[in-house]
Amino acid sequence: MLRRPDIIRIIIPVVLSIFFVIMGLDVCRGDDNATISLNNWPVVSEWVRELSLVPADPLHSLPAAFDLRTEHRALPAAHDHPCASCWASAGTYMVESLLMPGQETDLSETDMQMTMNEECSGGGSLSTITNYLTTWNGPVTEDDYQDLVVAQGKKAPIQAHVQQVRILPARRSPNDNLWIKSAIYHYGPVYAEVSKYGIGHDNPNCPNCYYMPKRSPQHAVALVGWDDNIPREWFSHTFYDEEYTPPGDGAFIARGNEGFCYYISYYDGTVGYDITGFLSMESTDNYRRIYQHDPLGTLSWLELLDIPGGYEVPNQLPTVYGGNVFIAQEDEILSAVGFKVEDHLTVSEHPDTTVHVSVYLDPDSGPVNTSGPVSSFTTVVYMDGYYTVPLPQEIPLSAGQRFSVVLHYGTNLPIETKTLTHHFAVSPGESFISKDGTQWFDITDVPKSGDVFGNLDIKAYTRKLVLPAFVSNLSWSTDWDFVSHLSLMPWHPGFTLGKAPEVESTEPLNNETVTDGVVLKVHFKDQIKPGPGLADVVLASDDETRLVFVFIEGDTLLIPPGGPLTAHETGGKKWTVKIPADAVTDIYGNSMEQDYSWSFVVMAVN
């Protein structure tokens, strides 16, 4: 893990990796000529159907075997820098894979490790990876880390912005794999935790096949694929004089920091039962600036009992309010807000949790302005993770202007926590909490503030305010068609062919009136693939915004609504689907030419 490795854990993978190469058993090499069967359908658990997060019928069929590396969407296995624990290796590999197929970049595991832990063997998890990436501390290249961080003590430029992180629901059985498979297929490598015991066991048929019926998770890996037909016998082995054989076939393909990949049986007792999740990534020009008071992210949760006066409202579900106040650094546009939902909200327990977001200018009472917010909306959360939510309407800010983002959800708020390697400074006027949204407490007035607790993990994202350029007395005339005769497309393998995906039709049709229970579909003219913006598809009404978990089936984008689509009691409610241009690509990697959206009206059923 997640823990300091001992000498045995170092020697065994090295010896085994040499053996795998000799025997030709490295499952992580991939096969560029591999073919994938589309005949098998995944098991859809009753639990998933009950949540209405995916269609009851498996409209989004997945292949019986799939490997991101054969799709050129993940790198082969390699030995990582010695100063990088398994969690940092998994997180860095996930981001490297998201940069493909356009580029292969060697990102620095050590920068992630040392930024978050200050020691080579320090433990971490998906939460640590999330903190490093969503605070824009990384990722950075290995070359920049060595040349700037190590040699000059400077901060290296980051290569991408991670704006969304999703923690998947835990598996409930060995065949309850739809969430993990769908995430790998549509979004890229999935973080997972397994027990380290038994890796490299004594089965000569497959030394890199792993299965333990029940152990606590100690090791982080990135899942890059699966194969439903890997025989159960491959996993038979003896461990401490006990015989182990899974009761069925099938396995995930995992990439660890040992320098090779291995199969993990579906019947393993740890993989998928603890923390699993995935990232989505955007270019660094998506936002100009991030506003935050937690430069290393969240390590704990502030509960109602931590608020002065406790919480004493009988017969009410206890909730907590939190807000951060920022100062605009220049004339700019407030475009989006970010927040974390983790540990206390799970899909199974809170399938319809609503986060209320309010934005205030010039706050005069804690984080609020008594004249009211300039923007207020709700977003429904169906998974734990980190969310970046665009504002319904962007807000201009003036240099030096104070503004705030206030959240209301759940019983806890994400907050900095002091550890041996995580230090922070807390100043008055930055973070505020409330038990009722009326009486606010500065975080510095909370017991343990500055000693245990720091600031809240609530962020704001801005864009540069761009004014039209002034052009005087300019005229131009020519018979030459520059557009038809000039090609500006950069040359990348697999990117010079094809054309931008085009929408052919939608279900329901634009402005069509429907009742609840529909599965939203966008039909394209040709086959499509997941793009980097797939996790940013939004379903919005006049009072609610949802980031939805979407699927691709051939030429169709399937958008399960993620819960009931409400209607106004006095009439229909308009819902709009907003799809970023880079949410999907053609088979060559070309994105849509522009964002796409369409609307429909939901009528209440009497």
Coordinates of C-alpha atoms in Angstrom, one line a residue, residues 89 94 99 126 165 250 256 265 275 298 320 339 360 362 417 429 436 438 442 482 501 503 514 561 566 569 586 588:
S89 CA 2.2 5.3 -9.7
M94 CA -4.1 7.3 -15.3
L99 CA -3.3 12.1 -22.8
L126 CA -7.4 8.0 -4.7
V165 CA -13.1 12.7 -10.3
G250 CA -13.0 -13.9 -15.7
G256 CA 0.9 -1.9 -10.9
S265 CA -9.9 -12.6 -10.7
I275 CA -12.3 2.5 -3.4
T298 CA -9.0 17.9 1.7
V320 CA -24.3 22.0 7.1
F339 CA -16.2 20.9 -4.6
Y360 CA -22.4 36.3 -3.8
D362 CA -19.2 41.8 -2.0
T417 CA -6.5 18.6 8.2
G429 CA -12.3 36.0 6.5
D436 CA -28.7 27.0 9.4
T438 CA -28.1 32.3 8.8
D442 CA -15.4 32.1 10.7
F482 CA -8.3 30.3 -48.1
P501 CA -18.8 13.9 -35.5
V503 CA -25.4 14.7 -34.8
V514 CA -42.3 13.6 -22.6
P561 CA -31.0 10.9 -16.6
T566 CA -39.1 16.5 -12.2
E569 CA -46.8 21.2 -10.7
D586 CA -14.8 9.9 -34.4
Y588 CA -9.6 8.9 -35.6

